[in-house]
Coordinates of C-alpha atoms and ligand atoms in Angstrom, one line a residue:
X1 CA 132.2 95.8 -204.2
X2 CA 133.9 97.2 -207.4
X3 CA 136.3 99.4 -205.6
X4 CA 138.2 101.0 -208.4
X5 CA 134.9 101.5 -210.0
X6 CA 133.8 103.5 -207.1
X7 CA 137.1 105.7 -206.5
X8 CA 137.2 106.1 -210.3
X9 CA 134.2 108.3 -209.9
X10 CA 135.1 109.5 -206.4
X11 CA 138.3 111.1 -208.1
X12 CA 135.9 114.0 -210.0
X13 CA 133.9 114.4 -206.8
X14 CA 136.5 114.8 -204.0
X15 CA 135.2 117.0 -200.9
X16 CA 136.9 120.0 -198.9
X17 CA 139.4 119.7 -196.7
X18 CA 138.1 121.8 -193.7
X19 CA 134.3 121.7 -194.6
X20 CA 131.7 119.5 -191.8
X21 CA 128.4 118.8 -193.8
X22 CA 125.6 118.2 -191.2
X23 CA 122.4 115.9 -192.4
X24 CA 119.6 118.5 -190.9
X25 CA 116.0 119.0 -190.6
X26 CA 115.7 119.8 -194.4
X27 CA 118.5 117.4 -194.9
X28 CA 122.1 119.0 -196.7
X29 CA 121.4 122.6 -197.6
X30 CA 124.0 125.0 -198.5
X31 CA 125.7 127.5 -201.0
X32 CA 124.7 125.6 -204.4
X33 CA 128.9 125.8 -205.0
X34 CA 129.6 123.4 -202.6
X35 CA 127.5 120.6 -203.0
X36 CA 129.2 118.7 -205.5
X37 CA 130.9 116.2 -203.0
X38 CA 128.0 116.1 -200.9
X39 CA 125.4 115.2 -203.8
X40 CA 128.0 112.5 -205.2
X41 CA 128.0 111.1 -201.5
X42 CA 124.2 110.7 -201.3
X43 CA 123.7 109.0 -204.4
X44 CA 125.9 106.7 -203.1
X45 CA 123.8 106.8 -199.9
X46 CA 120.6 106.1 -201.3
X47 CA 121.8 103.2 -203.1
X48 CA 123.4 101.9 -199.6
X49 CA 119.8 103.1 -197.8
X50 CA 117.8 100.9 -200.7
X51 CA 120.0 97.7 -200.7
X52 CA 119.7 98.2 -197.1
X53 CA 115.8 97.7 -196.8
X54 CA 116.1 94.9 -200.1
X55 CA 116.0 96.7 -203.3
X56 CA 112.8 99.4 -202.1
X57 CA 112.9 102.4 -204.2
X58 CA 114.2 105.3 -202.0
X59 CA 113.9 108.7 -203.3
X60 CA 116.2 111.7 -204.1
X61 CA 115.2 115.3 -204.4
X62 CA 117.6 118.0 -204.9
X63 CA 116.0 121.4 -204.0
X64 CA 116.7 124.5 -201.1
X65 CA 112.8 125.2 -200.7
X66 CA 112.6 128.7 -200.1
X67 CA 115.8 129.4 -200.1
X68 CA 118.0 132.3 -202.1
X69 CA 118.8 131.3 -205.6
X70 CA 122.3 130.8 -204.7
X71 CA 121.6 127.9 -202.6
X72 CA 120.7 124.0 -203.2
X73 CA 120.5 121.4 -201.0
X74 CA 119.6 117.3 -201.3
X75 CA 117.2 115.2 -199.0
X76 CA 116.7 111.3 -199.0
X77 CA 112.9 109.8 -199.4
X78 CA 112.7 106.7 -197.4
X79 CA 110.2 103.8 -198.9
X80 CA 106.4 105.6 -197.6
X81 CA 107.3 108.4 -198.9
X82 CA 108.5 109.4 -195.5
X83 CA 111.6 111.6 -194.5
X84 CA 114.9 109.4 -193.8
X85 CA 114.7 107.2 -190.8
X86 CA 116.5 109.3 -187.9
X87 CA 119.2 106.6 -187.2
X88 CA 120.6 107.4 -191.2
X89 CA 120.8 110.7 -190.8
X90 CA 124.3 110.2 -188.9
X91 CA 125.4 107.9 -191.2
X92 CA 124.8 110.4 -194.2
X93 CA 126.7 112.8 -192.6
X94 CA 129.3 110.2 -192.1
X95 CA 129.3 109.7 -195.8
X96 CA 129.3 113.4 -196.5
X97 CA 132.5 114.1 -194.7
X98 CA 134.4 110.9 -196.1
X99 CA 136.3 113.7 -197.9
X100 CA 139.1 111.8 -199.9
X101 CA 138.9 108.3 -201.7
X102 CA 140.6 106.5 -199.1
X103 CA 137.8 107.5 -196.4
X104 CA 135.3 107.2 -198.5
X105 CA 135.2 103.5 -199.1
X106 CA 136.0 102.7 -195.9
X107 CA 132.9 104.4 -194.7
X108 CA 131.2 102.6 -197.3
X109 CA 131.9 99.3 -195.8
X110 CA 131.4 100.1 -192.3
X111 CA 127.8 101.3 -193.4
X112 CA 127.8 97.7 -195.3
X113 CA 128.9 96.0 -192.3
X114 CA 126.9 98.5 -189.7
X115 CA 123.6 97.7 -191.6
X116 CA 124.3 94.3 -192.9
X117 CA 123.8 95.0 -196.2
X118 CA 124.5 92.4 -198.7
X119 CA 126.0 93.8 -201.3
X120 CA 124.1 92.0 -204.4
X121 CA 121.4 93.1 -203.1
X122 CA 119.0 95.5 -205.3
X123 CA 119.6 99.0 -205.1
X124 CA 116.7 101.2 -206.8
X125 CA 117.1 104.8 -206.4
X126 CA 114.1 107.6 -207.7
X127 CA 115.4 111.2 -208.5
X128 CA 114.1 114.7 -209.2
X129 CA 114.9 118.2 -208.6
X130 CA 113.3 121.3 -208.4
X131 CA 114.1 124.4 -210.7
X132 CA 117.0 125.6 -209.6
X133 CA 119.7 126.6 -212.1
X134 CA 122.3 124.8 -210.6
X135 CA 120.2 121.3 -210.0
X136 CA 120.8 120.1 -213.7
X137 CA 124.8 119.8 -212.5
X138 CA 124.1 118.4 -208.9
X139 CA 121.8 115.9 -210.2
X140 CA 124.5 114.7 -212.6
X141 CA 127.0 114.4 -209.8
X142 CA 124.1 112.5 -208.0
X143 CA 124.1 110.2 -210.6
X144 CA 127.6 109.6 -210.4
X145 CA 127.4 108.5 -206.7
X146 CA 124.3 106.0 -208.3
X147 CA 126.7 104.4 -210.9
X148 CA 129.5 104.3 -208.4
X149 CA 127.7 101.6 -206.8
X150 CA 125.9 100.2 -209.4
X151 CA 122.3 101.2 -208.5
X152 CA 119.7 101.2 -210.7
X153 CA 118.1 104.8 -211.0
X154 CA 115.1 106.4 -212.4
X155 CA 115.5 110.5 -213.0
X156 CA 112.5 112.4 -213.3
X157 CA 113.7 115.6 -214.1
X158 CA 112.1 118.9 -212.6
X159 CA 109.4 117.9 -210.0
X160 CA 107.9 119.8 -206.4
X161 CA 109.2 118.0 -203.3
X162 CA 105.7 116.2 -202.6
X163 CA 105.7 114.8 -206.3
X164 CA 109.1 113.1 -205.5
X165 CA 107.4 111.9 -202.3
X166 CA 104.2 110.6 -204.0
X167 CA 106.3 108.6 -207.0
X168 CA 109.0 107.0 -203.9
X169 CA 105.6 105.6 -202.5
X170 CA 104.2 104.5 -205.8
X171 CA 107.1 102.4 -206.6
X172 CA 106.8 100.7 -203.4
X173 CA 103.3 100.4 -202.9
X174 CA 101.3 99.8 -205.8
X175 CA 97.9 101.2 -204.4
X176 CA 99.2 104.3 -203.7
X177 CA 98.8 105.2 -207.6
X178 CA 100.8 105.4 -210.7
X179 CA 103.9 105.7 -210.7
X180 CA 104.3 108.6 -212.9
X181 CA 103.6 112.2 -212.9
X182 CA 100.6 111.9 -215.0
X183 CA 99.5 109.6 -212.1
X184 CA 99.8 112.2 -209.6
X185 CA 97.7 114.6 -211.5
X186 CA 95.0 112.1 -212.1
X187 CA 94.5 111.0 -208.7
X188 CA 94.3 114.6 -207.5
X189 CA 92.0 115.2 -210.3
X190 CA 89.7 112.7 -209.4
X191 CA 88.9 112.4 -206.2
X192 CA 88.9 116.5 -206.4
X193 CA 86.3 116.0 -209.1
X194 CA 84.7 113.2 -207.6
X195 CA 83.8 115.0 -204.0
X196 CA 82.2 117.9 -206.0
X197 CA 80.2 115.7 -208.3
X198 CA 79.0 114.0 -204.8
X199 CA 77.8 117.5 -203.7
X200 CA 76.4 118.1 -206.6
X201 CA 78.9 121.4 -207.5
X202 CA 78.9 122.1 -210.9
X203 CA 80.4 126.0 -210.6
X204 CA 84.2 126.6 -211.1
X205 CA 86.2 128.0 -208.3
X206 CA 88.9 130.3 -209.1
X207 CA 92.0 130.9 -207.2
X208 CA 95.3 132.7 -207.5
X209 CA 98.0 131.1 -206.6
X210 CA 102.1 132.9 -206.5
X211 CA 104.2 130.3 -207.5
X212 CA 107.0 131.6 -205.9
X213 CA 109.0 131.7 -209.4
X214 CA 109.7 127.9 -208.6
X215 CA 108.6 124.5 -209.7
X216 CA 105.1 124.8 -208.6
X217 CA 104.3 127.2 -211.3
X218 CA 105.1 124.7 -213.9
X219 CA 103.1 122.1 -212.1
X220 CA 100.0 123.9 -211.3
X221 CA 100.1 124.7 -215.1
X222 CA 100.5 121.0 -216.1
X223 CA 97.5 120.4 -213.5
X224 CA 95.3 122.9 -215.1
X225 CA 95.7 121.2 -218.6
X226 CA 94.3 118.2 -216.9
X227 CA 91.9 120.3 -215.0
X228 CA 89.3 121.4 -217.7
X229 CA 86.5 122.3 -215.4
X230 CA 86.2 122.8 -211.5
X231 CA 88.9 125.1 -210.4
X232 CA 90.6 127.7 -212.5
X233 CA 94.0 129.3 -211.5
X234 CA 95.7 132.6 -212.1
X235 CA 98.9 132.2 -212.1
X236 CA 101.6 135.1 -210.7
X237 CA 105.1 134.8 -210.0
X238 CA 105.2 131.5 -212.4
X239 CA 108.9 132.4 -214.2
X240 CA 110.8 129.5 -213.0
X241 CA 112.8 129.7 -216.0
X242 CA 114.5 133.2 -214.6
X243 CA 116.9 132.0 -211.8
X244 CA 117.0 135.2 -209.9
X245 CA 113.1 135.4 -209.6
X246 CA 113.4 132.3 -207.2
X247 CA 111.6 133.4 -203.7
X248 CA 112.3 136.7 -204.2
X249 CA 110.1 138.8 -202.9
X250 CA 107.6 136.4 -203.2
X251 CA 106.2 132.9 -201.9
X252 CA 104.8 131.3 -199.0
X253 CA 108.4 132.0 -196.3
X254 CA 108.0 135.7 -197.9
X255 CA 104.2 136.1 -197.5
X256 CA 104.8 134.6 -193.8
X257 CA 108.0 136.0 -192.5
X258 CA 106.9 139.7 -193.6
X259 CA 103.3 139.2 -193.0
X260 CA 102.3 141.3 -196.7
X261 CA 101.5 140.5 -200.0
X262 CA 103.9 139.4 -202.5
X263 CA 105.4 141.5 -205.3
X264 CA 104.1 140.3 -209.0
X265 CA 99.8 140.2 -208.4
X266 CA 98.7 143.3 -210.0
X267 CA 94.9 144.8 -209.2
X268 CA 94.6 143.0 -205.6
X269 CA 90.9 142.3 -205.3
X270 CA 89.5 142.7 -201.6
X271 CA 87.7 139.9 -200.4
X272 CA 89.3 137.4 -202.5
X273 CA 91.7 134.9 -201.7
X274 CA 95.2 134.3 -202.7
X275 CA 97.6 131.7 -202.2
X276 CA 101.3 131.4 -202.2
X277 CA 103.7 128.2 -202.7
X278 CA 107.5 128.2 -201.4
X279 CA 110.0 127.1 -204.0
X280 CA 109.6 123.1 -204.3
X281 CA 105.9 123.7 -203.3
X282 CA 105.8 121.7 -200.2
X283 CA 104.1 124.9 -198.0
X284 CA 101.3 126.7 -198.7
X285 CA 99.5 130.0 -196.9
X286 CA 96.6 132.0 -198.0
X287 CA 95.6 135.8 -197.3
X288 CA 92.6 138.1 -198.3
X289 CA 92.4 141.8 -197.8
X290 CA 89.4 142.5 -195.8
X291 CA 87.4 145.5 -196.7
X292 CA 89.6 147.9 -195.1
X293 CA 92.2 146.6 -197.4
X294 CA 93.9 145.3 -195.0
X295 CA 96.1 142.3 -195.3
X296 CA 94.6 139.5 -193.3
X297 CA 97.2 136.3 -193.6
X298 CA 95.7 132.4 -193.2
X299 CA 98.4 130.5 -192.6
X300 CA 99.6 126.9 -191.1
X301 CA 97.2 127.2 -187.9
X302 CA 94.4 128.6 -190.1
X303 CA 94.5 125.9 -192.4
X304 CA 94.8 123.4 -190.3
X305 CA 91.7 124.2 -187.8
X306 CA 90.0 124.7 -191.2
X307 CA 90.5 121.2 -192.3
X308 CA 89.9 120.0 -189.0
X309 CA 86.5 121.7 -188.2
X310 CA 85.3 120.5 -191.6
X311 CA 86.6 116.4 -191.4
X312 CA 85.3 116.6 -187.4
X313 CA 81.5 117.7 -189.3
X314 CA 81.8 114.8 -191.3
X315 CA 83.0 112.6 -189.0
X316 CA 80.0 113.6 -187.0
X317 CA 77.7 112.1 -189.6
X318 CA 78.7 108.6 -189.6
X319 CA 76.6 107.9 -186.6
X320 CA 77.8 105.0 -184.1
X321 CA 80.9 104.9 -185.1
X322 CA 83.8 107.4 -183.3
X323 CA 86.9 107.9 -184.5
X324 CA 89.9 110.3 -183.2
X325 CA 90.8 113.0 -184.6
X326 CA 94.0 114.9 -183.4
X327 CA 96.1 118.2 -184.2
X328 CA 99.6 118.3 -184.2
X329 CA 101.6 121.6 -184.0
X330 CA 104.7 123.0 -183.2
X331 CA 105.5 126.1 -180.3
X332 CA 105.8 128.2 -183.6
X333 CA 101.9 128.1 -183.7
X334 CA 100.1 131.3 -182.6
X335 CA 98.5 131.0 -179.2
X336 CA 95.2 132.0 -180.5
X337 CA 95.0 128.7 -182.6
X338 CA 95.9 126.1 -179.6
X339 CA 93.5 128.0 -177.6
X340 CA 90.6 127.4 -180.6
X341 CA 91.7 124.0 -180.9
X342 CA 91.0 123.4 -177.2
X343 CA 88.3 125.0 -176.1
X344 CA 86.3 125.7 -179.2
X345 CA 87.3 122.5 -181.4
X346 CA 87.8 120.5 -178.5
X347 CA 90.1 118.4 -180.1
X348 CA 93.5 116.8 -179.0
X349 CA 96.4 118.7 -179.5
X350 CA 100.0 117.6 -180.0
X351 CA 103.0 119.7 -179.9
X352 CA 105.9 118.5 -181.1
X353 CA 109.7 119.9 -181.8
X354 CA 109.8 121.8 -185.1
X355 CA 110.8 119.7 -188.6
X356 CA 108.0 118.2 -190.3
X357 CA 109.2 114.4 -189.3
X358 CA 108.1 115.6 -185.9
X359 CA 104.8 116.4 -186.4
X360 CA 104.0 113.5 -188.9
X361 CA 105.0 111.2 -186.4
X362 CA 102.5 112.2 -183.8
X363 CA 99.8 113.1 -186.2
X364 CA 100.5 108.9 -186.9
X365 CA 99.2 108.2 -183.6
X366 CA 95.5 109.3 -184.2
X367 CA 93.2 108.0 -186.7
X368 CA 93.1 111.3 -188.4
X369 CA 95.8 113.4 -187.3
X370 CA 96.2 116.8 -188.6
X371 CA 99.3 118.6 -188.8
X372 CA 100.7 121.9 -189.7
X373 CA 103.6 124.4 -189.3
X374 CA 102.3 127.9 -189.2
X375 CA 104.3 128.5 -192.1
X376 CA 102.0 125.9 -194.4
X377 CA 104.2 123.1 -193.9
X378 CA 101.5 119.7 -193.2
X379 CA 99.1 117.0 -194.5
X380 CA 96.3 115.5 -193.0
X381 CA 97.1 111.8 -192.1
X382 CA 94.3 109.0 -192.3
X383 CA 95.2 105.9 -190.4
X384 CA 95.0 102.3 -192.6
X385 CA 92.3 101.6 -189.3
X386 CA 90.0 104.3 -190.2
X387 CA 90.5 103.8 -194.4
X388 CA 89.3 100.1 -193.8
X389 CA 86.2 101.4 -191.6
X390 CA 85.4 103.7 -194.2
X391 CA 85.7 100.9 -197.4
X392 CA 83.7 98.8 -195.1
X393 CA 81.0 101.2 -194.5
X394 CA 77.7 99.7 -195.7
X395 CA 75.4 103.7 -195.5
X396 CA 72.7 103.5 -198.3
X397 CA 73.8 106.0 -201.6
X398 CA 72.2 108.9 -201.3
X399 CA 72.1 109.4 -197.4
X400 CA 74.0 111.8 -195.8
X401 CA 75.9 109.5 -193.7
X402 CA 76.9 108.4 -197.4
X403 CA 77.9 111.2 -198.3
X404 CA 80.2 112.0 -195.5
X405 CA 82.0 108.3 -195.7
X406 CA 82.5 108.6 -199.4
X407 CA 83.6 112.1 -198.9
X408 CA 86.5 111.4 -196.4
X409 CA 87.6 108.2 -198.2
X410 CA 88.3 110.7 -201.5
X411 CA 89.9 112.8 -198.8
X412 CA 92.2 110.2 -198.1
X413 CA 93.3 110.2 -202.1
X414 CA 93.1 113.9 -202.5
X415 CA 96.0 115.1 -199.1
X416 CA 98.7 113.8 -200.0
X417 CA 99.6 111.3 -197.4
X418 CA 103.4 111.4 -197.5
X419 CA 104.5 115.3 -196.7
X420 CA 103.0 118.7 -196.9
X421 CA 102.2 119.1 -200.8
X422 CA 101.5 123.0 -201.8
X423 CA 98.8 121.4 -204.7
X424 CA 97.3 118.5 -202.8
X425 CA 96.6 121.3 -199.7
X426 CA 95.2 123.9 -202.0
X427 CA 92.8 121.7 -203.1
X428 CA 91.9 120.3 -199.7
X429 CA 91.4 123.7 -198.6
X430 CA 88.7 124.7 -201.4
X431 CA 86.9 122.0 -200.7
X432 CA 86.5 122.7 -197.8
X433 CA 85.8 126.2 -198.1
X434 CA 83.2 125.4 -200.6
X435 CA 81.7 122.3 -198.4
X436 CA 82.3 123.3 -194.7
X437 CA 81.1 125.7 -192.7
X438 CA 83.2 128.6 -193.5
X439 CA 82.6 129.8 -197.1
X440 CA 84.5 132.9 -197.4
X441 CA 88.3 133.9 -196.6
X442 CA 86.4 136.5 -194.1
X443 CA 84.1 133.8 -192.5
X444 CA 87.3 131.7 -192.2
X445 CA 89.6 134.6 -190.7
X446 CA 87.3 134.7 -188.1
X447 CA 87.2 131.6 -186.3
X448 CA 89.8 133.2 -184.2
X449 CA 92.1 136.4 -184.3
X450 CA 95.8 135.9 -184.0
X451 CA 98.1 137.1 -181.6
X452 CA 100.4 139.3 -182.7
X453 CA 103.8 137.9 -182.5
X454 CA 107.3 137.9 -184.0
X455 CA 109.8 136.1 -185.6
X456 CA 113.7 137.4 -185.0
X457 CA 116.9 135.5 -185.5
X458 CA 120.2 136.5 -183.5
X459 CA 123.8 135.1 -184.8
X460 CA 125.5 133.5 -182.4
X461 CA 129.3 132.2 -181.5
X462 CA 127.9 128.7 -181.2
X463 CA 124.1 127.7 -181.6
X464 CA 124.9 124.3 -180.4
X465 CA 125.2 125.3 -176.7
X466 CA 121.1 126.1 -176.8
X467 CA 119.3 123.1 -175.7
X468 CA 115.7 123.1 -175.0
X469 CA 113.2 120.7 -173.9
X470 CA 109.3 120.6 -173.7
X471 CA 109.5 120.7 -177.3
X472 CA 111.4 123.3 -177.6
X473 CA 109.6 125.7 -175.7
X474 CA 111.9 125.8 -172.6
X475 CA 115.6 126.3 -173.0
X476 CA 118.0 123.7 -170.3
X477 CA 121.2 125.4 -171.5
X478 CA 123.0 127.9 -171.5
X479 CA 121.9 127.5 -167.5
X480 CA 119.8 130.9 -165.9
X481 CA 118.4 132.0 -169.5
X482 CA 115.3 130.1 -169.4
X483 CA 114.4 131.9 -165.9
X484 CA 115.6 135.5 -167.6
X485 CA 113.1 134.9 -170.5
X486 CA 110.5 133.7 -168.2
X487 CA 111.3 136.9 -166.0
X488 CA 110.2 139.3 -168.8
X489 CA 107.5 136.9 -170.5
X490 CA 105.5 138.0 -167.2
X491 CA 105.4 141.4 -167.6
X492 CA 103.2 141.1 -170.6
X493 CA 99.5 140.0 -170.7
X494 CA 99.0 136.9 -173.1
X495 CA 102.8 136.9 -173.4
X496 CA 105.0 134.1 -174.3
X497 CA 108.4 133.3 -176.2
X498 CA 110.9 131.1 -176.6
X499 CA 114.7 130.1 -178.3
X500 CA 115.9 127.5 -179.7
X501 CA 118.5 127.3 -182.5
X502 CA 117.3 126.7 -186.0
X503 CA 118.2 123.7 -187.4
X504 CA 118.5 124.8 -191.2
X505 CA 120.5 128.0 -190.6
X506 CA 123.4 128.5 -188.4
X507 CA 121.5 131.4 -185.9
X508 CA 119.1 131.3 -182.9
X509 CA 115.7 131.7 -183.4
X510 CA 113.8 134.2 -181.0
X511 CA 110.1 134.1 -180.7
X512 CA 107.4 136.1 -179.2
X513 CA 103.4 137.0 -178.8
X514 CA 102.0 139.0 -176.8
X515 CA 97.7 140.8 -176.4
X516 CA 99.2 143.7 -178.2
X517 CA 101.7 144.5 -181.4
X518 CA 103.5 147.0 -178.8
X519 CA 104.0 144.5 -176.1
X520 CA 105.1 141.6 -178.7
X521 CA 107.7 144.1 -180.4
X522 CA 109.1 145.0 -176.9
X523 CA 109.2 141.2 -175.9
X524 CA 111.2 140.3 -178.7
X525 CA 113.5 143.1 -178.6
X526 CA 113.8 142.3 -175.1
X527 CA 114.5 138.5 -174.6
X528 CA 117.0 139.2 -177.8
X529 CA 118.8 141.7 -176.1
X530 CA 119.3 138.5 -173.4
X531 CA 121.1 137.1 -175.9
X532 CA 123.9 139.5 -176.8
X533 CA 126.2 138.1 -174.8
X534 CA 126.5 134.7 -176.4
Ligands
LIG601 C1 110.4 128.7 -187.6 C2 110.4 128.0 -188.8 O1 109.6 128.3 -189.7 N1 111.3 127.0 -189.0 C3 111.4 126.2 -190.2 C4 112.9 125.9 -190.5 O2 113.4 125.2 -189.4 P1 114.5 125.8 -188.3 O3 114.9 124.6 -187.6 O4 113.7 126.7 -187.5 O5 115.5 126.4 -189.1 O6 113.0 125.1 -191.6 C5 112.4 123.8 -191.5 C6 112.6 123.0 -192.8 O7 112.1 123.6 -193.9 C7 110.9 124.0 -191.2 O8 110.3 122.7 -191.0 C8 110.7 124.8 -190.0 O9 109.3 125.1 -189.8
LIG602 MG1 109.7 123.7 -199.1

């Protein structure tokens, strides 16, 4: 270990005296100002994280999602593309609070000698970022924390989220696809192309999509070059080159939280859907007006019983042989959807604690497992088990049992099987719109009818003292407020809420659904009242 090296570079990177970085859900997420020393600390990590596991490329991204403009925040990739292994995320914010040279190295060697790491070991680091104006100087200082330790890096510039995800996996498992961006179009491209041509669909399928003035709209028009037939897209809300457009009034979080359409789509067609990404176009939700003109949102729980209900048609095709298929979900998702997933699906249903980590790991424990955040967070996840049984499958070309193997093995290449991807998603969804059962945003809306419910957030002195179990859906502390809520919950037919603080944002989050808009707003209002006196 080169320590001058390292504290010559620590010296431009030095951290706040009285700050505490936390490694959260979304990992370090802040006021874009002060991330300097936090980015600096980990590059350094990742280069730790990959000599750690033997030179496998681990991934970077630098991005605040749907954040305001003014923030940025930084998240490690582990090896599959997956979110950082649990146990790390203490040690990065070990790392990130190493304020002054002195601490910082000798952090650095108790992670060395925590995880055994040999030191000439090789260290291969992936980054990106996402459009934000101040990533270009954060993934500079990144860097720094990469040459600090002498880790080889690879920057790929502007990317979504997922993309950075896809290329982590790529490096470390060949199959997975190219290594490149190009290689991330192409293999959507393809098996897109490829299911269509199997169903013999030769018509184009348009879609709008609100880019959220982020990355994605810069992607989705890369993807369209590649595209030249199948789908078309409109772009709106595509300036990511004007800071201040960032999730403003627009994007998936907007479309979700407020429940309306976005600003930026002039001439709003009834009857025809819409989508919406979030910032680094990792979520995705979908709305029509219906003929009333009403604003009819699809969302996380819509997309995912729609995937569902058309992968459980095929699956029911390939006679003999059964397979499970599971949905995962968190307490965020609207009563209306467990309830169709139950008893009209009939299919398994996980819930898990919110943060996507969550719900990929249980969605790993079915063949094909499903998983969602109502606010368009998920993937589908296909199980090496069931990828084998479908290479294997011996159905004669032609037949429809044929059709439905082939069609779930391009499945497999088309959802991106690492995190929620915005892209990867959209297309999922149109095919199976066109394919499944459900053809138009109407026939899909009505599968089942939402609750009404609401979202609040209460500040707090201290959101730490809220501690829930039964993921998340029952508070255990502060001691008594569980029974309160569960006190007023009963006065309400169909009624349910819960707490639990966020783990992004330093507030409480409050939520509640209820038969009726009246009763859900008076809920809300009520078990946050409950809450005053913390
Ligand atoms: C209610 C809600 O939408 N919570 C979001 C939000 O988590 P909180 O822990 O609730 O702040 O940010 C997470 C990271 O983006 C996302 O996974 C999650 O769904
Ligand atoms: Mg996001």
């Amino acid at each position: 270990m080169n320590i001058e090296h390292i504290t010559g570079y620590a010296s431009k990177h030095l951290g706040p005296e009285n700050e505490t970085f936390a490694y959260g859900t979304a990992g370090f997420r802040m006021l874009a100002s002060k991330l300097d020393p936090v980015v600096f600390r980990v590059g350094i990590l990742a280069g730790l994280r990959s000599k750690a596991l033997g030179g496998k490329t681990i991934g970077v991204m630098i991005t605040a999602s749907h954040n305001p403009p003014k923030d940025n925040g930084i998240k490690i990739v582990d090896p599959f593309g997956e979110m950082l292994e649990q146990s790390w995320e203490a040690i990065s914010t070990k790392l990130a609070n190493s304020h002054d040279s002195e601490s910082l190295i000798s952090t650095i060697k108790e992670i060395v000698e925590s995880q055994k790491i040999d030191w000439s070991a090789p260290s291969n680091v992936v980054v990106a970022r996402d459009s934000r104006e101040s990533g270009p100087k954060l993934l500079a200082s990144t860097i720094d924390g990469l040459k600090a330790i002498g880790a080889s890096f690879k920057d790929f510039g502007q990317l979504t989220t997922p993309q950075l995800h896809y290329l982590t996996r790529c490096f470390n498992d060949s199959s997975f696809g190219k290594p490149d961006e190009e290689g991330y179009y192409e293999k959507l491209i393809l098996s897109y192309s490829k299911i269509m041509e199997l169903w013999g669909v030769t018509d184009d399928i348009s879609i709008t999509v609100d880019a959220a003035n982020g990355i994605g709209a810069d992607q989705i028009l890369k993807l369209q070059k590649y595209f030249e037939q199948h789908v078309k897209f409109t772009l709106v809300n595509g300036s990511s080159d004007v800071p201040s457009a960032l999730n403003s009034d627009c994007g998936a979080d907007f479309v979700k939280t407020n429940q309306k359409l976005p600003s930026g789509i002039p001439d709003f067609e009834p009857l025809k859907l819409y989508s919406s990404f979030d910032g680094d176009a990792d979520r995705v939700v979908f709305y029509y007006l219906n003929k009333e003109g009403t604003f009819r949102l699809l969302d996380g729980d819509k997309i995912a019983t729609l995937l569902a209900s058309f992968i459980s048609s095929l699956l029911s095709k390939l006679d003999g042989k059964s397979f499970k298929l599971g949905i995962v979900q968190t307490a965020y998702a609207n009563g209306s959807s467990s309830n169709y997933i139950t008893n009209v699906l009939k299919l398994p249903l996980g819930v898990t604690a919110t943060g996507v980590k969550h719900l990929h790991h249980k969605a790993q424990s079915y063949d094909i497992g499903v998983y969602f955040e109502a606010n368009g967070h998920g993937t589908v996840l296909f199980s090496d088990n069931f990828v084998e049984a479908l290479e294997a499958q011996d159905f004669t070309p032609g037949t429809e049992q044929y059709k439905a193997a082939s069609t779930l093995r391009l499945l497999v290449d088309l959802i991106n099987q690492t995190v929620g991807d915005s892209i990867a998603d959209l297309l999922a969804v149109l095919v199976a719109l066109r394919l499944g059962d459900s053809k138009t945003p109407e026939e899909w809306d009505s599968n089942y009818t939402d609750l009404p419910n609401r979202l609040l957030k209460a500040l707090v002195k201290d959101r730490n003292q809220f501690k829930t179990t039964d993921a998340e859906r029952k508070l255990v502390e502060p001691v008594g407020l569980q029974s309160e809520i569960d006190e007023i919950v009963a006065e309400y037919p169909g009624g349910r809420s819960f707490v639990r603080a966020s783990g992004t944002e330093d507030a409480v989050r409050i939520y509640a659904e209820a038969n009726t808009i009246e009763d859900t707003n008076e809920l809300a209002s009520r078990v946050s009242k409950l809450l005053e006196k913390y």
